[in-house]
Short mmCIF file of C-alpha atoms and ligand atoms in Angstrom, two decimals:
data_model
loop_
_atom_site.label_atom_id
_atom_site.label_comp_id
_atom_site.label_asym_id
_atom_site.label_seq_id
_atom_site.Cartn_x
_atom_site.Cartn_y
_atom_site.Cartn_z
CA MET W 1 26.15 1.35 14.45
CA ASN W 2 25.82 4.49 12.29
CA ARG W 3 22.85 4.87 10.08
CA ILE W 4 23.67 4.70 6.38
CA GLU W 5 22.99 8.14 4.95
CA PRO W 6 22.47 8.98 1.34
CA THR W 7 25.44 10.26 -0.57
CA PRO W 8 24.39 12.75 -3.26
CA LYS W 9 26.32 11.87 -6.41
CA ARG W 10 26.74 13.74 -9.63
CA LEU W 11 26.95 11.25 -12.52
CA THR W 12 29.71 11.78 -15.10
CA PRO W 13 28.78 11.48 -18.77
CA ASP W 14 31.01 8.42 -18.89
CA LEU W 15 29.04 6.68 -16.08
CA ILE W 16 25.67 7.66 -17.67
CA GLY W 17 26.93 6.10 -20.89
CA ARG W 18 27.85 2.87 -19.17
CA PHE W 19 24.40 2.60 -17.53
CA LYS W 20 22.72 3.45 -20.82
CA ALA W 21 24.65 0.72 -22.60
CA ILE W 22 23.00 -1.86 -20.27
CA VAL W 23 19.37 -1.04 -21.06
CA GLY W 24 19.83 0.55 -24.48
CA GLU W 25 19.47 4.21 -25.39
CA LYS W 26 15.69 3.90 -25.83
CA TYR W 27 15.21 2.76 -22.22
CA ALA W 28 17.44 5.27 -20.46
CA VAL W 29 15.58 8.50 -19.65
CA THR W 30 17.64 11.62 -19.28
CA ASP W 31 15.32 14.42 -20.55
CA PRO W 32 14.22 16.36 -17.40
CA HIS W 33 10.72 16.64 -18.85
CA ASP W 34 10.34 12.90 -19.08
CA ILE W 35 12.10 12.33 -15.78
CA ALA W 36 9.45 14.45 -13.97
CA ALA W 37 6.95 11.62 -13.83
CA TYR W 38 9.38 9.46 -11.86
CA VAL W 39 10.58 11.98 -9.35
CA THR W 40 7.34 13.39 -8.00
CA GLU W 41 4.32 11.45 -6.71
CA GLU W 42 0.67 12.04 -7.23
CA ARG W 43 0.05 14.07 -4.11
CA MET W 44 3.06 16.32 -4.96
CA LEU W 45 4.14 15.95 -1.38
CA TYR W 46 7.64 14.78 -2.35
CA HIS W 47 9.73 16.31 -5.16
CA GLY W 48 12.84 14.35 -5.92
CA HIS W 49 15.41 14.84 -8.68
CA SER W 50 17.50 12.55 -10.84
CA GLN W 51 19.83 12.67 -13.86
CA LEU W 52 18.87 9.21 -15.02
CA VAL W 53 15.95 6.77 -15.09
CA LEU W 54 16.74 3.25 -16.25
CA ARG W 55 14.02 0.98 -17.56
CA PRO W 56 15.48 -2.53 -17.66
CA GLY W 57 13.61 -5.26 -19.56
CA SER W 58 15.11 -8.39 -17.93
CA THR W 59 16.75 -9.72 -14.80
CA PRO W 60 20.21 -9.86 -16.33
CA GLU W 61 19.85 -6.11 -17.08
CA VAL W 62 18.83 -5.33 -13.49
CA SER W 63 21.81 -7.43 -12.32
CA ALA W 64 24.18 -5.52 -14.52
CA ILE W 65 22.79 -2.20 -13.25
CA CYS W 66 23.32 -3.22 -9.63
CA LYS W 67 26.77 -4.56 -10.32
CA LEU W 68 27.83 -1.28 -11.98
CA ALA W 69 26.14 0.82 -9.32
CA ASN W 70 27.87 -1.14 -6.54
CA GLU W 71 31.27 -0.86 -8.14
CA THR W 72 30.90 2.89 -8.67
CA GLN W 73 28.95 3.53 -5.42
CA THR W 74 26.05 4.97 -7.35
CA PRO W 75 22.81 5.03 -5.28
CA LEU W 76 19.70 3.51 -6.86
CA VAL W 77 15.97 3.88 -6.11
CA PRO W 78 13.85 0.94 -7.28
CA GLN W 79 10.46 2.03 -8.51
CA GLY W 80 7.21 0.29 -9.60
CA GLY W 81 4.02 2.22 -10.13
CA ASN W 82 5.14 5.20 -8.08
CA THR W 83 2.01 5.07 -5.94
CA GLY W 84 3.67 4.67 -2.61
CA LEU W 85 2.50 6.99 0.12
CA VAL W 86 5.65 7.34 2.24
CA GLY W 87 8.15 8.70 -0.28
CA GLY W 88 10.06 5.43 -0.53
CA GLN W 89 10.10 5.42 -4.36
CA THR W 90 11.26 9.04 -4.71
CA PRO W 91 14.95 9.85 -5.48
CA HIS W 92 15.31 12.52 -2.80
CA HIS W 93 19.07 12.82 -3.25
CA GLY W 94 19.51 12.58 -6.99
CA GLU W 95 19.69 8.73 -7.10
CA VAL W 96 19.36 6.81 -10.35
CA VAL W 97 15.80 5.50 -10.58
CA VAL W 98 15.38 1.91 -11.67
CA SER W 99 11.84 1.57 -13.04
CA LEU W 100 10.71 -2.07 -13.24
CA ARG W 101 7.58 -1.30 -15.23
CA ARG W 102 8.84 -2.95 -18.48
CA MET W 103 9.26 -6.22 -16.71
CA ASP W 104 5.63 -7.29 -16.69
CA ARG W 105 5.49 -10.83 -18.22
CA VAL W 106 3.78 -13.86 -16.84
CA ARG W 107 6.51 -16.54 -16.72
CA ASP W 108 4.30 -19.43 -15.59
CA LEU W 109 0.69 -19.88 -14.60
CA ASP W 110 -0.06 -23.22 -13.02
CA PRO W 111 -3.75 -23.67 -12.09
CA GLN W 112 -3.14 -27.11 -10.57
CA SER W 113 -0.47 -25.78 -8.18
CA ASN W 114 -2.48 -22.51 -7.86
CA THR W 115 0.52 -20.33 -8.60
CA MET W 116 1.40 -17.61 -11.05
CA THR W 117 4.98 -16.61 -11.60
CA CYS W 118 5.22 -13.11 -12.92
CA GLU W 119 7.75 -10.29 -13.25
CA SER W 120 7.69 -7.61 -10.64
CA GLY W 121 6.73 -4.68 -12.93
CA MET W 122 3.30 -6.21 -13.63
CA VAL W 123 0.55 -3.88 -12.69
CA LEU W 124 -1.63 -5.39 -9.96
CA LEU W 125 -4.81 -5.14 -12.02
CA ASN W 126 -3.16 -7.14 -14.81
CA ALA W 127 -2.05 -9.83 -12.30
CA GLN W 128 -5.70 -10.06 -11.19
CA LYS W 129 -6.81 -10.27 -14.85
CA HIS W 130 -4.32 -13.07 -15.72
CA ALA W 131 -5.45 -15.04 -12.72
CA SER W 132 -9.13 -14.52 -13.62
CA GLU W 133 -8.53 -15.75 -17.23
CA ALA W 134 -7.28 -18.98 -15.70
CA ASP W 135 -10.45 -19.15 -13.55
CA ARG W 136 -8.49 -18.29 -10.45
CA LEU W 137 -8.31 -15.27 -8.08
CA PHE W 138 -5.32 -13.23 -7.09
CA PRO W 139 -7.02 -11.51 -4.16
CA LEU W 140 -4.80 -8.50 -3.38
CA SER W 141 -6.88 -5.39 -4.06
CA LEU W 142 -6.34 -1.69 -3.38
CA GLY W 143 -7.33 1.70 -4.67
CA ALA W 144 -4.14 2.14 -6.67
CA GLU W 145 -4.39 -1.29 -8.38
CA GLY W 146 -4.64 0.19 -11.84
CA SER W 147 -1.05 1.51 -11.53
CA CYS W 148 0.83 -0.07 -8.61
CA THR W 149 2.97 -3.09 -9.37
CA ILE W 150 3.54 -6.52 -7.86
CA GLY W 151 7.14 -5.49 -7.03
CA GLY W 152 5.88 -2.40 -5.19
CA ASN W 153 3.17 -4.39 -3.43
CA LEU W 154 5.59 -6.93 -2.13
CA SER W 155 8.22 -4.35 -1.24
CA THR W 156 5.70 -2.42 0.86
CA ASN W 157 3.91 -5.58 2.03
CA ALA W 158 0.70 -3.93 0.93
CA GLY W 159 -2.57 -4.70 2.78
CA GLY W 160 -5.62 -3.31 0.96
CA ASN W 161 -9.25 -4.26 1.01
CA THR W 162 -9.17 -8.02 1.20
CA ALA W 163 -6.49 -8.56 3.83
CA LEU W 164 -9.24 -9.51 6.23
CA ALA W 165 -9.82 -12.75 4.35
CA TYR W 166 -6.60 -13.40 2.42
CA GLY W 167 -3.85 -11.72 4.45
CA VAL W 168 -1.38 -9.05 3.38
CA ALA W 169 0.99 -9.25 0.42
CA ARG W 170 3.44 -11.37 2.29
CA ASP W 171 0.82 -14.06 2.74
CA LEU W 172 0.24 -14.26 -0.97
CA VAL W 173 3.76 -15.09 -2.08
CA ILE W 174 5.63 -18.42 -2.16
CA GLY W 175 8.83 -17.46 -3.90
CA LEU W 176 10.89 -14.55 -5.22
CA GLU W 177 13.69 -13.66 -7.60
CA VAL W 178 15.74 -10.83 -6.25
CA VAL W 179 18.77 -8.98 -7.60
CA LEU W 180 21.16 -8.22 -4.74
CA ALA W 181 23.18 -4.97 -4.37
CA ASP W 182 26.26 -6.58 -5.90
CA GLY W 183 24.34 -7.90 -8.88
CA ARG W 184 24.04 -11.49 -7.75
CA VAL W 185 20.61 -13.01 -8.51
CA LEU W 186 18.87 -14.83 -5.64
CA ASN W 187 16.74 -17.48 -7.27
CA ALA W 188 14.13 -18.31 -4.68
CA LEU W 189 11.36 -18.75 -7.22
CA SER W 190 10.12 -21.94 -5.75
CA LYS W 191 6.55 -23.08 -6.31
CA LEU W 192 6.74 -25.43 -3.34
CA LYS W 193 4.24 -25.05 -0.57
CA LYS W 194 6.45 -27.03 1.72
CA ASP W 195 10.17 -26.33 1.73
CA ASN W 196 12.01 -26.27 5.04
CA THR W 197 15.53 -26.08 3.70
CA GLY W 198 17.02 -23.39 5.96
CA TYR W 199 16.13 -19.75 6.47
CA ASN W 200 13.19 -18.25 4.68
CA LEU W 201 15.24 -15.73 2.72
CA HIS W 202 12.63 -14.44 0.35
CA ASN W 203 10.62 -13.08 3.23
CA LEU W 204 13.45 -10.68 4.06
CA PHE W 205 12.77 -8.74 0.90
CA ILE W 206 9.02 -8.41 1.46
CA GLY W 207 8.35 -5.12 3.22
CA ALA W 208 12.00 -4.09 2.78
CA GLU W 209 10.93 -1.19 0.52
CA GLY W 210 13.78 -1.70 -1.90
CA THR W 211 16.52 -1.31 0.68
CA LEU W 212 17.85 -4.91 0.58
CA GLY W 213 17.45 -6.00 -3.09
CA ILE W 214 15.42 -5.43 -6.18
CA ILE W 215 12.57 -7.91 -6.66
CA THR W 216 12.41 -8.98 -10.34
CA ALA W 217 9.88 -11.84 -10.16
CA ALA W 218 7.53 -13.58 -7.75
CA VAL W 219 5.56 -16.73 -7.36
CA LEU W 220 2.08 -15.60 -6.36
CA LYS W 221 -0.54 -17.79 -4.65
CA LEU W 222 -3.85 -18.14 -6.52
CA PHE W 223 -7.22 -18.95 -5.07
CA PRO W 224 -10.57 -20.31 -6.30
CA LYS W 225 -12.53 -17.62 -8.09
CA PRO W 226 -15.55 -16.43 -6.11
CA ARG W 227 -18.83 -17.44 -7.69
CA ALA W 228 -21.00 -15.66 -5.12
CA VAL W 229 -20.41 -11.99 -4.31
CA GLU W 230 -22.64 -9.88 -2.07
CA THR W 231 -21.82 -6.24 -1.39
CA ALA W 232 -23.60 -3.82 0.92
CA PHE W 233 -23.19 -0.15 1.97
CA ILE W 234 -24.37 0.12 5.52
CA GLY W 235 -25.23 3.19 7.55
CA LEU W 236 -24.46 3.14 11.30
CA LYS W 237 -24.33 5.36 14.39
CA SER W 238 -20.75 4.58 15.51
CA PRO W 239 -17.55 2.58 15.00
CA LYS W 240 -18.63 0.59 18.06
CA ASP W 241 -21.73 -0.61 16.25
CA ALA W 242 -19.61 -1.28 13.15
CA LEU W 243 -17.36 -3.53 15.21
CA ALA W 244 -20.33 -5.33 16.69
CA LEU W 245 -21.70 -5.80 13.22
CA LEU W 246 -18.38 -7.36 12.15
CA GLY W 247 -18.92 -9.87 14.97
CA VAL W 248 -22.37 -10.65 13.67
CA ALA W 249 -21.08 -11.00 10.10
CA ARG W 250 -18.35 -13.36 11.14
CA ALA W 251 -20.69 -15.48 13.19
CA GLU W 252 -23.03 -15.81 10.20
CA ALA W 253 -20.59 -15.94 7.24
CA SER W 254 -17.24 -16.92 8.83
CA GLY W 255 -14.36 -16.67 6.32
CA ALA W 256 -16.74 -15.31 3.62
CA VAL W 257 -16.40 -11.77 5.02
CA THR W 258 -13.79 -10.55 2.55
CA SER W 259 -13.93 -6.79 3.13
CA PHE W 260 -15.14 -4.61 5.96
CA GLU W 261 -14.25 -1.01 5.28
CA LEU W 262 -15.11 1.86 7.65
CA VAL W 263 -16.03 5.18 6.24
CA PRO W 264 -17.15 8.37 8.14
CA GLU W 265 -19.76 10.76 6.90
CA ILE W 266 -17.12 13.37 5.99
CA VAL W 267 -15.67 10.99 3.45
CA ILE W 268 -19.02 10.59 1.71
CA GLU W 269 -19.22 14.38 1.62
CA PHE W 270 -15.72 14.71 0.14
CA CYS W 271 -16.23 11.96 -2.44
CA VAL W 272 -19.60 13.27 -3.60
CA ARG W 273 -18.25 16.84 -3.77
CA HIS W 274 -15.12 16.01 -5.76
CA GLY W 275 -15.65 12.74 -7.53
CA SER W 276 -17.09 13.01 -11.02
CA GLY W 277 -19.86 10.37 -11.25
CA ILE W 278 -19.67 9.52 -7.60
CA ARG W 279 -23.04 9.51 -5.91
CA ASP W 280 -24.13 9.07 -2.34
CA PRO W 281 -24.70 5.29 -2.03
CA MET W 282 -27.57 5.75 0.46
CA PRO W 283 -30.86 7.74 0.49
CA THR W 284 -30.02 9.55 3.72
CA ARG W 285 -26.80 10.46 5.57
CA HIS W 286 -25.41 8.50 8.52
CA PRO W 287 -22.55 9.36 10.88
CA TRP W 288 -20.65 6.23 9.86
CA TYR W 289 -20.72 3.62 7.12
CA VAL W 290 -19.34 0.19 6.40
CA LEU W 291 -18.67 -1.21 2.97
CA MET W 292 -18.98 -4.93 3.52
CA GLU W 293 -18.39 -7.62 0.94
CA LEU W 294 -19.02 -11.36 1.29
CA THR W 295 -17.54 -13.78 -1.26
CA SER W 296 -17.52 -17.52 -1.72
CA PRO W 297 -16.28 -19.86 -4.41
CA ALA W 298 -19.35 -22.05 -3.96
CA ALA W 299 -22.70 -21.25 -2.42
CA SER W 300 -24.97 -18.20 -2.93
CA LEU W 301 -24.59 -15.67 -0.16
CA SER W 302 -27.67 -13.56 -0.61
CA GLU W 303 -29.44 -15.16 2.37
CA THR W 304 -26.39 -14.81 4.51
CA MET W 305 -26.15 -11.10 3.68
CA GLU W 306 -29.88 -10.68 4.51
CA THR W 307 -29.50 -12.52 7.79
CA ILE W 308 -26.49 -10.36 8.81
CA LEU W 309 -28.28 -7.11 8.03
CA SER W 310 -31.55 -8.20 9.74
CA ARG W 311 -29.72 -9.22 12.81
CA GLY W 312 -27.78 -5.94 12.67
CA MET W 313 -31.03 -4.02 12.57
CA GLU W 314 -32.66 -6.12 15.32
CA GLU W 315 -29.73 -5.56 17.56
CA GLY W 316 -29.84 -1.78 16.86
CA LEU W 317 -26.42 -1.74 15.08
CA VAL W 318 -27.55 -0.92 11.56
CA GLU W 319 -29.51 2.22 10.72
CA ASP W 320 -29.99 1.40 7.05
CA ALA W 321 -28.32 -0.70 4.29
CA VAL W 322 -28.28 -0.88 0.52
CA ILE W 323 -27.25 -4.16 -1.14
CA ALA W 324 -25.73 -3.96 -4.56
CA THR W 325 -28.16 -5.28 -7.16
CA SER W 326 -25.81 -5.47 -10.16
CA LEU W 327 -22.06 -5.57 -10.93
CA GLN W 328 -22.30 -1.94 -11.87
CA HIS W 329 -23.99 -1.08 -8.58
CA ARG W 330 -21.21 -2.93 -6.69
CA ARG W 331 -18.58 -1.08 -8.76
CA SER W 332 -20.10 2.24 -7.78
CA PHE W 333 -19.64 1.36 -4.09
CA TRP W 334 -16.00 0.44 -4.74
CA ASP W 335 -15.39 3.46 -6.92
CA LEU W 336 -16.35 5.61 -3.95
CA ARG W 337 -14.08 3.66 -1.62
CA ASP W 338 -11.14 3.84 -4.09
CA PHE W 339 -11.64 7.55 -4.50
CA VAL W 340 -11.20 8.43 -0.80
CA THR W 341 -7.47 9.27 -1.02
CA HIS W 342 -8.05 11.50 -4.12
CA SER W 343 -11.11 13.21 -2.47
CA GLN W 344 -8.94 14.66 0.24
CA LYS W 345 -6.67 16.48 -2.16
CA PRO W 346 -9.08 19.30 -3.17
CA GLU W 347 -9.80 19.88 0.50
CA GLY W 348 -6.27 21.22 1.10
CA GLY W 349 -3.45 19.77 3.12
CA SER W 350 -3.85 16.29 4.61
CA ILE W 351 -1.61 14.82 7.28
CA LYS W 352 -1.66 11.05 7.04
CA HIS W 353 -1.48 8.45 9.77
CA ASP W 354 -1.60 4.88 8.54
CA VAL W 355 -1.97 3.25 11.90
CA SER W 356 -3.18 0.02 13.42
CA VAL W 357 -4.42 -0.89 16.87
CA PRO W 358 -5.96 -4.16 18.14
CA VAL W 359 -9.32 -4.52 16.30
CA ALA W 360 -11.28 -4.41 19.54
CA SER W 361 -9.68 -1.10 20.46
CA VAL W 362 -10.55 0.82 17.26
CA PRO W 363 -13.67 2.62 18.59
CA GLU W 364 -11.90 3.82 21.77
CA PHE W 365 -8.78 4.75 19.71
CA LEU W 366 -10.96 6.83 17.34
CA ASP W 367 -12.60 8.74 20.21
CA LYS W 368 -9.28 9.45 22.00
CA ALA W 369 -7.27 10.34 18.92
CA SER W 370 -10.04 12.57 17.49
CA ALA W 371 -10.33 14.45 20.75
CA ALA W 372 -6.57 14.85 21.00
CA VAL W 373 -6.33 16.26 17.45
CA VAL W 374 -9.11 18.78 17.93
CA ARG W 375 -7.54 19.86 21.24
CA PHE W 376 -4.24 20.32 19.43
CA MET W 377 -5.71 22.11 16.43
CA PRO W 378 -9.26 23.41 16.72
CA GLY W 379 -11.01 23.19 13.34
CA ALA W 380 -8.84 20.35 12.03
CA ARG W 381 -11.06 17.84 10.21
CA VAL W 382 -10.51 14.28 11.25
CA VAL W 383 -10.95 11.90 8.30
CA PRO W 384 -10.52 8.37 9.68
CA PHE W 385 -11.37 5.51 7.29
CA GLY W 386 -10.11 2.15 6.21
CA HIS W 387 -9.67 -1.47 7.00
CA LEU W 388 -11.63 -1.84 10.27
CA GLY W 389 -11.51 -5.65 10.12
CA ASP W 390 -7.66 -5.42 10.29
CA GLY W 391 -7.59 -2.73 12.98
CA ASN W 392 -5.96 -0.49 10.33
CA ILE W 393 -7.33 2.98 10.24
CA HIS W 394 -6.09 5.78 7.95
CA PHE W 395 -6.37 8.48 10.55
CA ASN W 396 -5.95 11.37 8.16
CA ILE W 397 -6.39 15.01 9.13
CA SER W 398 -7.58 17.51 6.60
CA GLN W 399 -6.68 21.09 7.21
CA PRO W 400 -9.21 23.46 8.90
CA ILE W 401 -11.40 25.21 6.31
CA GLY W 402 -9.71 28.34 5.06
CA ALA W 403 -6.37 27.56 6.72
CA ASP W 404 -3.07 28.10 4.91
CA LYS W 405 -2.02 24.77 3.35
CA GLU W 406 1.74 25.16 3.84
CA ALA W 407 1.31 26.36 7.45
CA PHE W 408 -0.90 23.35 8.11
CA LEU W 409 1.53 20.91 6.58
CA GLY W 410 4.21 22.55 8.68
CA SER W 411 2.59 20.97 11.72
CA TRP W 412 3.03 17.47 10.22
CA ARG W 413 5.51 16.29 12.88
CA ALA W 414 3.65 17.83 15.81
CA MET W 415 0.38 16.33 14.55
CA ASN W 416 2.07 12.94 14.15
CA ASP W 417 3.24 13.16 17.79
CA VAL W 418 -0.29 13.80 18.91
CA VAL W 419 -1.81 10.86 16.97
CA HIS W 420 1.03 8.38 17.42
CA GLY W 421 1.03 9.13 21.09
CA VAL W 422 -2.48 7.76 21.29
CA VAL W 423 -1.49 4.86 18.97
CA ALA W 424 1.23 3.97 21.48
CA GLU W 425 -1.26 3.93 24.35
CA PHE W 426 -3.08 1.10 22.54
CA GLY W 427 0.14 -0.80 21.67
CA GLY W 428 -0.44 0.03 17.97
CA SER W 429 1.80 0.54 14.89
CA ILE W 430 2.69 3.83 13.18
CA SER W 431 2.79 2.02 9.85
CA ALA W 432 0.14 -0.64 9.28
CA GLU W 433 0.43 -1.06 5.52
CA HIS W 434 2.18 1.78 3.67
CA GLY W 435 5.68 1.26 5.02
CA ILE W 436 8.28 3.56 6.55
CA GLY W 437 9.96 4.91 3.38
CA TYR W 438 11.31 8.42 3.77
CA MET W 439 8.41 9.78 5.72
CA LYS W 440 8.64 7.81 8.92
CA ARG W 441 12.30 6.87 8.92
CA ASP W 442 13.29 9.06 11.81
CA GLU W 443 10.25 8.27 13.84
CA LEU W 444 10.93 4.54 13.44
CA ALA W 445 14.08 4.93 15.41
CA HIS W 446 12.03 6.09 18.41
CA VAL W 447 9.30 3.48 18.34
CA LYS W 448 10.97 0.22 17.23
CA ASP W 449 12.44 -2.24 19.66
CA PRO W 450 16.16 -1.29 19.88
CA VAL W 451 17.34 -4.85 19.24
CA ALA W 452 15.03 -5.16 16.19
CA LEU W 453 16.43 -1.88 14.88
CA GLN W 454 19.99 -3.09 15.41
CA LEU W 455 19.25 -6.31 13.50
CA MET W 456 17.68 -4.36 10.64
CA ARG W 457 20.78 -2.22 10.32
CA GLN W 458 23.05 -5.27 10.48
CA LEU W 459 21.03 -6.94 7.73
CA LYS W 460 21.21 -3.78 5.64
CA ALA W 461 24.96 -3.58 6.10
CA THR W 462 25.40 -7.22 5.19
CA LEU W 463 23.23 -7.20 2.09
CA ASP W 464 24.13 -3.70 0.89
CA PRO W 465 27.52 -2.77 2.37
CA ASN W 466 27.92 0.22 0.10
CA GLY W 467 24.44 1.52 0.85
CA ILE W 468 23.41 1.85 -2.81
CA LEU W 469 19.89 0.49 -2.53
CA ASN W 470 17.33 3.12 -1.67
CA PRO W 471 19.63 4.96 0.78
CA GLY W 472 18.02 7.04 3.54
CA LYS W 473 14.82 4.99 3.54
CA VAL W 474 13.50 2.82 6.36
CA VAL W 475 16.70 2.57 8.48
P1 LIG R 501 6.26 2.34 -5.67
O1 LIG R 501 5.46 3.44 -5.13
O2 LIG R 501 6.91 2.50 -6.95
O3 LIG R 501 7.36 1.90 -4.60
C1 LIG R 501 7.05 1.64 -3.26
C2 LIG R 501 8.28 1.17 -2.52
O4 LIG R 501 8.64 -0.13 -2.99
C3 LIG R 501 9.47 1.99 -2.69
O5 LIG R 501 10.27 1.97 -1.50
C4 LIG R 501 10.27 1.40 -3.84
O6 LIG R 501 11.65 1.64 -3.79
C5 LIG R 501 9.97 -0.08 -3.56
N1 LIG R 501 9.89 -0.90 -4.80
C6 LIG R 501 9.04 -0.78 -5.84
N2 LIG R 501 9.25 -1.78 -6.73
C7 LIG R 501 10.23 -2.56 -6.22
C8 LIG R 501 10.99 -3.74 -6.67
N3 LIG R 501 10.59 -4.34 -7.78
N4 LIG R 501 11.94 -4.23 -5.89
C9 LIG R 501 12.29 -3.61 -4.77
N5 LIG R 501 11.71 -2.53 -4.28
C10 LIG R 501 10.68 -1.98 -4.99
N6 LIG R 501 -1.33 0.64 0.10
C11 LIG R 501 -1.83 -0.38 0.84
O7 LIG R 501 -1.06 -1.12 1.46
N7 LIG R 501 -3.18 -0.58 0.93
C12 LIG R 501 -4.10 0.20 0.29
O8 LIG R 501 -5.29 0.01 0.43
C13 LIG R 501 -3.59 1.25 -0.49
N8 LIG R 501 -4.40 2.05 -1.24
C14 LIG R 501 -3.87 3.08 -2.00
C15 LIG R 501 -4.78 3.87 -2.66
C16 LIG R 501 -4.34 4.96 -3.43
C17 LIG R 501 -5.29 5.77 -4.21
C18 LIG R 501 -2.95 5.19 -3.50
C19 LIG R 501 -2.40 6.30 -4.35
C20 LIG R 501 -2.05 4.36 -2.81
C21 LIG R 501 -2.52 3.27 -2.03
N9 LIG R 501 -1.66 2.45 -1.32
C22 LIG R 501 -2.14 1.44 -0.56
C23 LIG R 501 -0.18 2.69 -1.35
C24 LIG R 501 0.54 2.08 -2.59
O9 LIG R 501 -0.33 1.86 -3.66
C25 LIG R 501 1.14 0.70 -2.22
O10 LIG R 501 2.22 0.97 -1.29
C26 LIG R 501 1.72 -0.05 -3.37
O11 LIG R 501 2.05 -1.36 -2.88
C27 LIG R 501 2.96 0.55 -3.97
O12 LIG R 501 3.20 -0.10 -5.26
P2 LIG R 501 4.00 0.69 -6.44
O13 LIG R 501 4.27 -0.30 -7.50
O14 LIG R 501 3.33 1.90 -6.80
O15 LIG R 501 5.38 0.94 -5.67
C1 LIG R 502 -6.64 3.26 1.37
O1 LIG R 502 -6.93 2.34 2.14
C2 LIG R 502 -5.18 3.52 1.15
O2 LIG R 502 -7.45 3.80 0.64
C3 LIG R 502 -4.83 4.99 1.15
O3 LIG R 502 -4.36 2.78 1.97
C4 LIG R 502 -5.01 5.66 2.46
O4 LIG R 502 -4.94 7.90 1.56
C5 LIG R 502 -4.71 7.18 2.54
O5 LIG R 502 -4.25 7.61 3.56
ZN1 LIG R 503 -5.42 1.36 3.17
#
């Protein structure tokens, strides 16, 4: 089967007028100056272009947009907060952007069923706030939570800092409303925990990166709000010790270990150097750090935290640790963690690898991959950090000091080959949580099981026969 390729299309004034009539003049963006914010992303790695951004306010409007696009074979790119890291939300070929940001209402919040039904343009932070106001927790949490949206989170199947305890975005959803390529609305907005009536269709759209349908609403799972929260920044010698400490933490605190984020010394250096108000969380430097958080809806956890850290010290795993003594103190730890992506920008080019390997293999993977990178490019700065508890490391490479940024970025593919080669040795994944998007589309074809790839293409052709939804992404 041939891969569906994007068809660049110049929109006629008549067609632009018909799209505008759906959302209203006020919500159709055509001024290139205003369009700029939708066609580039924060890192400025991808620069797309578009004649038209549509900002629908309701599901019927999204449906009418898809119907017209399908009839006229006009490619669309769904977009939420535009924080994606693989170019999936960028109109690389002049597609019409459909920004869901206006659709941000809570449709239903049911504390007894522990569900919240909200529209897909809701910013993640607001979803967390709505849940909190109802004395519940929506646990998904990531550095971009102030601007990414529920629709984007589900479409990328985002992971983030709490997946260790609560799972990834897919695990946090019971139902969806999705507009299909031809404009039909799939109403799978069920609040039912148990519903075995045939195929689980809504799961198809989670992690599909806008290639199979446009998510307009979701039923999210809510959880009891934590009453006890203990957060520590911990200095260690090695990832191996960090992994052993995770074992200790789980033995002592079981499911209360909500986050276990690995950070190397170079990240502390970058964050302190570039982050205004970001301070070194510990009195002295260590080769590695873990940001560990324990949470529980019931009991106090301070003794458990003390026990974990004492055992960690006795067993020679922990060099030093600082426990947050106030909400502000805890916030300062997370501010540093959330700033890691931004801290790499002023250091020049960064080549990203959002990879996962079995949790037990992380230390060995880090050793092998770091050695392979330095062999390939002496002076390259390995900046590996992230969700150790999930085996998901952001194995990012910052350019050698003083190197030419463009020349460095020119080695993107070759560097990927080096790192992903090591990932393959461990049976790992080249996309743990950010998706495939535009960035890894071609590589996917080489690493995915051929039958799986075939099925993905068949599904794409069935659900979007005219290839109007995010063409050129994923498959
Ligand atoms: P966008 O960037 O707008 O879109 C992402 C993809 O989803 C695109 O393919 C787009 O077409 C599609 N899409 C968006 N909305 C819809 C919709 N309603 N229907 C169908 N398709 C849609 N990711 C993680 O997983 N874990 C992290 O810890 C993490 N941390 C980050 C930290 C920073 C500082 C930054 C900048 C990014 C981080 N990300 C992380 C990546 C990014 O935030 C996530 O991928 C997020 O889920 C994207 O949401 P968004 O609303 O910005 O989506
Ligand atoms: C994180 O965990 C994000 O901070 C971003 O997934 C990772 O910048 C990156 O590569
Ligand atoms: Zn991450």
